PDB file of C-alpha atoms in Angstrom:
ATOM      1  CA  MET A   1      76.592 111.534  71.655  1.00 47.00           C
ATOM      2  CA  GLN A   2      78.588 114.204  69.882  1.00 47.00           C
ATOM      3  CA  LYS A   3      81.447 113.164  67.595  1.00 48.00           C
ATOM      4  CA  THR A   4      83.925 115.140  69.687  1.00 46.00           C
ATOM      5  CA  GLU A   5      82.833 113.275  72.826  1.00 44.00           C
ATOM      6  CA  THR A   6      83.123 109.933  71.023  1.00 45.00           C
ATOM      7  CA  ALA A   7      86.632 110.804  69.873  1.00 44.00           C
ATOM      8  CA  ALA A   8      87.630 111.868  73.384  1.00 44.00           C
ATOM      9  CA  VAL A   9      86.371 108.602  74.898  1.00 46.00           C
ATOM     10  CA  GLN A  10      88.173 106.533  72.253  1.00 50.00           C
ATOM     11  CA  SER A  11      91.371 108.510  72.831  1.00 54.00           C
ATOM     12  CA  ILE A  12      91.328 107.847  76.585  1.00 65.00           C
ATOM     13  CA  GLY A  13      90.733 104.147  75.997  1.00 69.00           C
ATOM     14  CA  VAL A  14      93.543 103.894  73.448  1.00 75.00           C
ATOM     15  CA  ASP A  15      95.955 105.735  75.748  1.00 84.00           C
ATOM     16  CA  CYS A  16      95.110 103.380  78.618  1.00 89.00           C
ATOM     17  CA  VAL A  17      95.562 100.295  76.447  1.00 88.00           C
ATOM     18  CA  ARG A  18      98.992 101.531  75.346  1.00 89.00           C
ATOM     19  CA  GLU A  19      99.940 101.952  79.003  1.00 93.00           C
ATOM     20  CA  ILE A  20      98.584  98.499  79.910  1.00 94.00           C
ATOM     21  CA  ALA A  21     100.792  96.879  77.259  1.00 92.00           C
ATOM     22  CA  ASP A  22     103.867  98.230  79.066  1.00 91.00           C
ATOM     23  CA  LEU A  23     102.875  96.914  82.517  1.00 91.00           C
ATOM     24  CA  ASN A  24     105.134  94.045  83.562  1.00 84.00           C
ATOM     25  CA  THR A  25     103.997  92.875  87.003  1.00 82.00           C
ATOM     26  CA  GLN A  26     100.799  92.273  88.949  1.00 84.00           C
ATOM     27  CA  PHE A  27     101.758  95.208  91.123  1.00 85.00           C
ATOM     28  CA  ASP A  28     101.998  97.419  88.023  1.00 90.00           C
ATOM     29  CA  ILE A  29      98.444  96.356  87.147  1.00 93.00           C
ATOM     30  CA  PHE A  30      97.337  97.015  90.729  1.00 93.00           C
ATOM     31  CA  ARG A  31      98.733 100.554  90.673  1.00 92.00           C
ATOM     32  CA  PHE A  32      97.213 101.241  87.256  1.00 96.00           C
ATOM     33  CA  LEU A  33      93.758 100.105  88.386  1.00 96.00           C
ATOM     34  CA  LYS A  34      94.019 102.010  91.654  1.00 95.00           C
ATOM     35  CA  ARG A  35      94.824 105.185  89.738  1.00 94.00           C
ATOM     36  CA  LEU A  36      91.982 104.527  87.301  1.00 95.00           C
ATOM     37  CA  THR A  37      89.589 103.852  90.190  1.00 95.00           C
ATOM     38  CA  GLU A  38      90.421 107.174  91.816  1.00 94.00           C
ATOM     39  CA  ALA A  39      90.249 109.083  88.528  1.00 91.00           C
ATOM     40  CA  TRP A  40      86.743 107.752  87.885  1.00 91.00           C
ATOM     41  CA  GLU A  41      85.724 108.527  91.484  1.00 92.00           C
ATOM     42  CA  PHE A  42      85.108 104.928  92.526  1.00 96.00           C
ATOM     43  CA  ARG A  43      86.265 103.563  95.876  1.00 96.00           C
ATOM     44  CA  ALA A  44      87.669 100.150  94.940  1.00 97.00           C
ATOM     45  CA  PHE A  45      88.292  97.680  92.118  1.00 97.00           C
ATOM     46  CA  MET A  46      88.397  93.905  91.872  1.00 97.00           C
ATOM     47  CA  VAL A  47      89.680  91.434  89.263  1.00 97.00           C
ATOM     48  CA  LEU A  48      88.307  87.889  89.389  1.00 96.00           C
ATOM     49  CA  ASP A  49      89.418  84.650  87.727  1.00 93.00           C
ATOM     50  CA  LEU A  50      86.204  82.667  87.225  1.00 93.00           C
ATOM     51  CA  SER A  51      87.820  79.503  85.866  1.00 86.00           C
ATOM     52  CA  SER A  52      87.495  77.592  89.161  1.00 79.00           C
ATOM     53  CA  GLU A  53      84.451  75.351  89.527  1.00 75.00           C
ATOM     54  CA  VAL A  54      84.996  74.638  93.224  1.00 74.00           C
ATOM     55  CA  ALA A  55      85.671  78.041  94.813  1.00 82.00           C
ATOM     56  CA  SER A  56      83.329  78.688  97.739  1.00 87.00           C
ATOM     57  CA  GLU A  57      84.576  82.139  98.756  1.00 90.00           C
ATOM     58  CA  LEU A  58      85.007  85.378  96.835  1.00 94.00           C
ATOM     59  CA  SER A  59      88.644  85.631  97.943  1.00 90.00           C
ATOM     60  CA  GLN A  60      89.349  82.346  96.125  1.00 88.00           C
ATOM     61  CA  TYR A  61      88.265  83.925  92.849  1.00 92.00           C
ATOM     62  CA  THR A  62      90.112  87.183  93.499  1.00 92.00           C
ATOM     63  CA  VAL A  63      93.348  87.902  91.622  1.00 90.00           C
ATOM     64  CA  ILE A  64      93.926  91.504  92.726  1.00 92.00           C
ATOM     65  CA  THR A  65      91.669  93.955  94.534  1.00 94.00           C
ATOM     66  CA  SER A  66      91.637  97.180  96.496  1.00 95.00           C
ATOM     67  CA  TRP A  67      88.534  96.198  98.469  1.00 95.00           C
ATOM     68  CA  PRO A  68      88.985  96.862 102.200  1.00 93.00           C
ATOM     69  CA  ALA A  69      90.314  93.665 103.801  1.00 90.00           C
ATOM     70  CA  GLU A  70      87.544  93.712 106.413  1.00 93.00           C
ATOM     71  CA  LEU A  71      84.858  93.874 103.730  1.00 94.00           C
ATOM     72  CA  LEU A  72      86.222  90.873 101.833  1.00 93.00           C
ATOM     73  CA  GLN A  73      86.680  88.925 105.085  1.00 92.00           C
ATOM     74  CA  ARG A  74      83.116  89.636 106.250  1.00 93.00           C
ATOM     75  CA  TYR A  75      81.762  88.768 102.797  1.00 95.00           C
ATOM     76  CA  ASP A  76      83.398  85.342 102.992  1.00 93.00           C
ATOM     77  CA  GLU A  77      82.553  84.742 106.650  1.00 92.00           C
ATOM     78  CA  GLU A  78      78.869  85.423 105.965  1.00 92.00           C
ATOM     79  CA  GLY A  79      78.914  83.044 102.979  1.00 92.00           C
ATOM     80  CA  MET A  80      77.525  85.743 100.697  1.00 92.00           C
ATOM     81  CA  LEU A  81      78.978  84.189  97.543  1.00 92.00           C
ATOM     82  CA  GLN A  82      76.495  81.310  97.673  1.00 89.00           C
ATOM     83  CA  THR A  83      73.502  83.616  97.141  1.00 88.00           C
ATOM     84  CA  SER A  84      75.268  86.336  95.134  1.00 91.00           C
ATOM     85  CA  ARG A  85      73.164  87.687  92.267  1.00 90.00           C
ATOM     86  CA  VAL A  86      76.325  89.312  90.899  1.00 94.00           C
ATOM     87  CA  MET A  87      78.137  85.971  90.636  1.00 93.00           C
ATOM     88  CA  ALA A  88      75.083  84.335  89.086  1.00 92.00           C
ATOM     89  CA  GLN A  89      74.948  87.099  86.481  1.00 94.00           C
ATOM     90  CA  LEU A  90      78.686  86.836  85.743  1.00 94.00           C
ATOM     91  CA  LYS A  91      78.406  83.103  85.111  1.00 88.00           C
ATOM     92  CA  LYS A  92      75.630  83.406  82.553  1.00 89.00           C
ATOM     93  CA  SER A  93      76.350  86.700  80.791  1.00 88.00           C
ATOM     94  CA  THR A  94      79.088  88.320  78.737  1.00 92.00           C
ATOM     95  CA  VAL A  95      77.471  91.757  78.865  1.00 94.00           C
ATOM     96  CA  PRO A  96      78.588  94.482  81.326  1.00 95.00           C
ATOM     97  CA  PHE A  97      76.033  95.313  84.004  1.00 94.00           C
ATOM     98  CA  SER A  98      75.536  97.740  86.872  1.00 93.00           C
ATOM     99  CA  VAL A  99      74.678  96.865  90.470  1.00 93.00           C
ATOM    100  CA  SER A 100      72.645  99.193  92.661  1.00 91.00           C
ATOM    101  CA  MET A 101      70.345  98.965  95.660  1.00 87.00           C
ATOM    102  CA  ASP A 102      67.503  97.938  93.322  1.00 85.00           C
ATOM    103  CA  PHE A 103      69.606  95.065  91.944  1.00 86.00           C
ATOM    104  CA  LEU A 104      70.501  93.819  95.437  1.00 82.00           C
ATOM    105  CA  VAL A 105      66.994  93.923  96.928  1.00 77.00           C
ATOM    106  CA  ARG A 106      65.711  91.572  94.214  1.00 77.00           C
ATOM    107  CA  GLY A 107      67.654  88.704  95.795  1.00 63.00           C
ATOM    108  CA  ASP A 108      66.157  85.940  97.940  1.00 62.00           C
ATOM    109  CA  GLY A 109      65.949  86.123 101.735  1.00 67.00           C
ATOM    110  CA  GLU A 110      65.243  89.300 103.665  1.00 73.00           C
ATOM    111  CA  ILE A 111      67.963  88.720 106.278  1.00 71.00           C
ATOM    112  CA  ALA A 112      70.595  87.938 103.630  1.00 72.00           C
ATOM    113  CA  LYS A 113      69.642  91.019 101.591  1.00 80.00           C
ATOM    114  CA  LYS A 114      69.804  93.252 104.658  1.00 84.00           C
ATOM    115  CA  THR A 115      73.221  91.863 105.634  1.00 88.00           C
ATOM    116  CA  VAL A 116      74.656  92.478 102.158  1.00 89.00           C
ATOM    117  CA  ILE A 117      73.199  95.975 101.854  1.00 90.00           C
ATOM    118  CA  ASN A 118      74.315  97.036 105.340  1.00 92.00           C
ATOM    119  CA  LEU A 119      77.841  95.757 104.723  1.00 94.00           C
ATOM    120  CA  PHE A 120      78.323  97.524 101.399  1.00 95.00           C
ATOM    121  CA  GLU A 121      76.666 100.720 102.617  1.00 94.00           C
ATOM    122  CA  ARG A 122      79.091 100.776 105.533  1.00 95.00           C
ATOM    123  CA  PHE A 123      82.030 100.842 103.115  1.00 96.00           C
ATOM    124  CA  GLU A 124      80.262 103.225 100.704  1.00 95.00           C
ATOM    125  CA  MET A 125      80.355 100.621  97.929  1.00 96.00           C
ATOM    126  CA  ILE A 126      76.659  99.959  97.336  1.00 94.00           C
ATOM    127  CA  ASN A 127      76.936 100.684  93.588  1.00 95.00           C
ATOM    128  CA  SER A 128      79.247  98.914  91.157  1.00 96.00           C
ATOM    129  CA  VAL A 129      79.846  98.091  87.513  1.00 96.00           C
ATOM    130  CA  TRP A 130      80.917  94.624  86.404  1.00 97.00           C
ATOM    131  CA  PHE A 131      82.644  93.633  83.172  1.00 97.00           C
ATOM    132  CA  PRO A 132      82.745  89.936  82.165  1.00 97.00           C
ATOM    133  CA  VAL A 133      86.042  89.382  80.326  1.00 97.00           C
ATOM    134  CA  HIS A 134      88.255  86.584  78.997  1.00 94.00           C
ATOM    135  CA  ASP A 135      91.852  86.107  77.863  1.00 92.00           C
ATOM    136  CA  ILE A 136      93.274  84.561  74.682  1.00 91.00           C
ATOM    137  CA  THR A 137      92.847  81.041  76.125  1.00 89.00           C
ATOM    138  CA  MET A 138      89.150  81.852  76.791  1.00 91.00           C
ATOM    139  CA  ARG A 139      89.716  81.760  80.537  1.00 90.00           C
ATOM    140  CA  ARG A 140      86.802  83.735  81.963  1.00 94.00           C
ATOM    141  CA  GLY A 141      87.076  86.524  84.492  1.00 96.00           C
ATOM    142  CA  ALA A 142      85.574  89.812  85.584  1.00 98.00           C
ATOM    143  CA  VAL A 143      86.681  93.332  86.438  1.00 98.00           C
ATOM    144  CA  SER A 144      84.605  95.576  88.700  1.00 98.00           C
ATOM    145  CA  PHE A 145      84.635  99.106  90.075  1.00 97.00           C
ATOM    146  CA  SER A 146      82.623  99.928  93.211  1.00 97.00           C
ATOM    147  CA  GLY A 147      81.584 103.013  95.141  1.00 96.00           C
ATOM    148  CA  ASN A 148      78.650 105.366  95.567  1.00 90.00           C
ATOM    149  CA  LYS A 149      78.771 106.478  91.953  1.00 83.00           C
ATOM    150  CA  THR A 150      75.429 106.279  90.154  1.00 75.00           C
ATOM    151  CA  ALA A 151      74.932 104.614  86.764  1.00 75.00           C
ATOM    152  CA  LEU A 152      77.492 105.543  84.113  1.00 83.00           C
ATOM    153  CA  PRO A 153      76.483 106.701  80.622  1.00 86.00           C
ATOM    154  CA  ALA A 154      76.790 104.097  77.873  1.00 88.00           C
ATOM    155  CA  SER A 155      79.899 105.757  76.412  1.00 87.00           C
ATOM    156  CA  ARG A 156      81.745 105.508  79.720  1.00 88.00           C
ATOM    157  CA  LEU A 157      80.676 101.908  80.250  1.00 90.00           C
ATOM    158  CA  ALA A 158      81.979 101.040  76.786  1.00 92.00           C
ATOM    159  CA  GLU A 159      85.297 102.710  77.542  1.00 92.00           C
ATOM    160  CA  LEU A 160      85.722 100.919  80.871  1.00 94.00           C
ATOM    161  CA  PHE A 161      84.747  97.606  79.248  1.00 95.00           C
ATOM    162  CA  TYR A 162      87.428  98.125  76.589  1.00 95.00           C
ATOM    163  CA  ILE A 163      90.045  98.951  79.225  1.00 96.00           C
ATOM    164  CA  SER A 164      88.969  96.074  81.509  1.00 97.00           C
ATOM    165  CA  SER A 165      89.278  93.539  78.687  1.00 97.00           C
ATOM    166  CA  HIS A 166      92.861  94.604  78.041  1.00 96.00           C
ATOM    167  CA  VAL A 167      93.660  94.664  81.772  1.00 97.00           C
ATOM    168  CA  PHE A 168      92.498  91.061  82.193  1.00 97.00           C
ATOM    169  CA  ALA A 169      94.330  89.897  79.081  1.00 96.00           C
ATOM    170  CA  ARG A 170      97.582  91.514  80.223  1.00 94.00           C
ATOM    171  CA  LEU A 171      97.167  90.234  83.774  1.00 93.00           C
ATOM    172  CA  SER A 172      96.635  86.700  82.471  1.00 91.00           C
ATOM    173  CA  GLU A 173      99.786  86.993  80.387  1.00 89.00           C
ATOM    174  CA  ILE A 174     101.768  88.192  83.405  1.00 85.00           C
ATOM    175  CA  ARG A 175     100.381  85.360  85.542  1.00 80.00           C
ATOM    176  CA  ARG A 176     101.469  82.792  82.942  1.00 78.00           C
ATOM    177  CA  LEU A 177     104.966  84.262  83.030  1.00 72.00           C
ATOM    178  CA  ASP A 178     104.811  84.135  86.834  1.00 65.00           C
ATOM    179  CA  LEU A 179     104.801  80.345  86.654  1.00 60.00           C
ATOM    180  CA  ARG A 180     108.528  80.571  86.016  1.00 60.00           C
ATOM    181  CA  VAL A 181     110.716  80.022  89.075  1.00 53.00           C
ATOM    182  CA  PRO A 182     111.165  83.436  90.722  1.00 58.00           C
ATOM    183  CA  GLU A 183     114.219  84.888  92.406  1.00 64.00           C
ATOM    184  CA  THR A 184     115.648  82.394  94.897  1.00 79.00           C
ATOM    185  CA  LEU A 185     114.075  82.519  98.348  1.00 86.00           C
ATOM    186  CA  SER A 186     116.124  81.755 101.431  1.00 88.00           C
ATOM    187  CA  GLU A 187     115.315  78.763 103.627  1.00 89.00           C
ATOM    188  CA  ARG A 188     113.910  81.011 106.343  1.00 93.00           C
ATOM    189  CA  GLU A 189     111.769  82.960 103.877  1.00 94.00           C
ATOM    190  CA  ILE A 190     110.299  79.663 102.674  1.00 92.00           C
ATOM    191  CA  ASP A 191     109.754  78.514 106.268  1.00 94.00           C
ATOM    192  CA  CYS A 192     107.889  81.735 107.026  1.00 96.00           C
ATOM    193  CA  LEU A 193     105.693  81.262 103.961  1.00 95.00           C
ATOM    194  CA  ASN A 194     104.980  77.660 104.956  1.00 94.00           C
ATOM    195  CA  TRP A 195     103.865  78.692 108.431  1.00 96.00           C
ATOM    196  CA  THR A 196     101.800  81.548 106.989  1.00 94.00           C
ATOM    197  CA  ALA A 197     100.112  79.066 104.655  1.00 92.00           C
ATOM    198  CA  ALA A 198      99.329  76.974 107.749  1.00 92.00           C
ATOM    199  CA  GLY A 199      97.441  79.931 109.193  1.00 92.00           C
ATOM    200  CA  LYS A 200     100.026  81.128 111.697  1.00 94.00           C
ATOM    201  CA  THR A 201     100.418  84.821 112.553  1.00 95.00           C
ATOM    202  CA  SER A 202     103.784  86.592 112.594  1.00 96.00           C
ATOM    203  CA  ALA A 203     103.820  86.386 116.395  1.00 96.00           C
ATOM    204  CA  GLU A 204     103.133  82.639 116.331  1.00 96.00           C
ATOM    205  CA  ILE A 205     105.792  82.048 113.665  1.00 97.00           C
ATOM    206  CA  ALA A 206     108.276  84.064 115.727  1.00 97.00           C
ATOM    207  CA  GLU A 207     107.649  81.792 118.700  1.00 96.00           C
ATOM    208  CA  ILE A 208     107.938  78.626 116.601  1.00 96.00           C
ATOM    209  CA  MET A 209     111.170  79.728 114.902  1.00 96.00           C
ATOM    210  CA  MET A 210     112.530  81.388 118.055  1.00 94.00           C
ATOM    211  CA  LEU A 211     113.043  84.715 116.303  1.00 95.00           C
ATOM    212  CA  SER A 212     111.626  88.189 116.881  1.00 95.00           C
ATOM    213  CA  GLU A 213     108.330  89.155 115.279  1.00 96.00           C
ATOM    214  CA  HIS A 214     110.161  92.012 113.549  1.00 96.00           C
ATOM    215  CA  THR A 215     112.527  89.501 111.916  1.00 96.00           C
ATOM    216  CA  ILE A 216     109.617  87.330 110.763  1.00 96.00           C
ATOM    217  CA  ASN A 217     107.912  90.336 109.193  1.00 96.00           C
ATOM    218  CA  HIS A 218     111.184  91.205 107.461  1.00 96.00           C
ATOM    219  CA  TYR A 219     111.441  87.703 105.949  1.00 96.00           C
ATOM    220  CA  LEU A 220     107.807  87.755 104.830  1.00 96.00           C
ATOM    221  CA  ASN A 221     108.098  91.218 103.300  1.00 94.00           C
ATOM    222  CA  ARG A 222     111.246  90.193 101.454  1.00 93.00           C
ATOM    223  CA  ALA A 223     109.593  87.006 100.176  1.00 93.00           C
ATOM    224  CA  THR A 224     106.575  89.017  99.024  1.00 91.00           C
ATOM    225  CA  LYS A 225     108.842  91.357  97.078  1.00 89.00           C
ATOM    226  CA  LYS A 226     110.885  88.532  95.527  1.00 88.00           C
ATOM    227  CA  LEU A 227     107.698  86.813  94.407  1.00 86.00           C
ATOM    228  CA  ASP A 228     106.496  90.060  92.832  1.00 81.00           C
ATOM    229  CA  THR A 229     103.239  89.991  94.766  1.00 84.00           C
ATOM    230  CA  VAL A 230     101.214  92.666  96.523  1.00 86.00           C
ATOM    231  CA  ASN A 231     100.692  91.059  99.935  1.00 90.00           C
ATOM    232  CA  ARG A 232     101.391  87.932 101.988  1.00 91.00           C
ATOM    233  CA  THR A 233      98.241  86.159 100.861  1.00 88.00           C
ATOM    234  CA  GLN A 234      99.272  86.496  97.224  1.00 86.00           C
ATOM    235  CA  ALA A 235     102.857  85.528  98.100  1.00 89.00           C
ATOM    236  CA  VAL A 236     101.643  82.285  99.681  1.00 89.00           C
ATOM    237  CA  ALA A 237      99.343  81.583  96.722  1.00 85.00           C
ATOM    238  CA  LYS A 238     102.153  82.083  94.218  1.00 84.00           C
ATOM    239  CA  ALA A 239     104.640  80.056  96.275  1.00 84.00           C
ATOM    240  CA  LEU A 240     102.132  77.191  96.267  1.00 82.00           C
ATOM    241  CA  ARG A 241     101.526  77.598  92.537  1.00 75.00           C
ATOM    242  CA  VAL A 242     105.192  77.390  91.571  1.00 74.00           C
ATOM    243  CA  GLY A 243     105.947  74.597  94.046  1.00 74.00           C
ATOM    244  CA  LEU A 244     108.109  76.505  96.526  1.00 80.00           C
ATOM    245  CA  ILE A 245     105.909  75.404  99.425  1.00 84.00           C
ATOM    246  CA  LYS A 246     103.351  72.635  99.897  1.00 73.00           C
TER     247      LYS A 246
END
């Protein structure tokens, strides 16, 4: 690689790391990664916290992601995590690696392989790069970028690995700060979160609380914003974490 190319790659990485240091919320991180994903011509990103020993679904490991909701739901419904070669690799390696059709077809079980390949081809995410990372407490995680993009050159992989490491470290720091009690939620906002945690839809909560579905959505959206989360699922998770709901 030419010296000028090396310098350019290092400059981009340094600029990104400076920007990451100024990000203050999970949503800031989400927007940064979404912009990075688009700039690198990927389709989606995912950040995982691998510290759990009991998680049985990919969504339970997921901190933030731009994967299509249907893809993540189908992945969990089909129990794909249990036979995932990607997860097995993440748990035994600290080295970045790429996933392609060739990687996926080396798994066990023809039906399982076909299901995985068909699902990811449908969403044009058959190829991906994965970066095992950790924070200052040595909590392990991973950052990935998926799409139809073919293998990246070593210089680009190194740059993305550098950026991903700083993203995970900053996200972990933000999550530790998130354990502080957030802006006060109203009684009805907490009730809505409790019912959402119980698996109720907005329409069902509206019937239970004898309010309109529009009003329920308003309470849930406001609670999501107060909790500084991206969606209702994350709002419920954070509310549980800080003891606002049980």
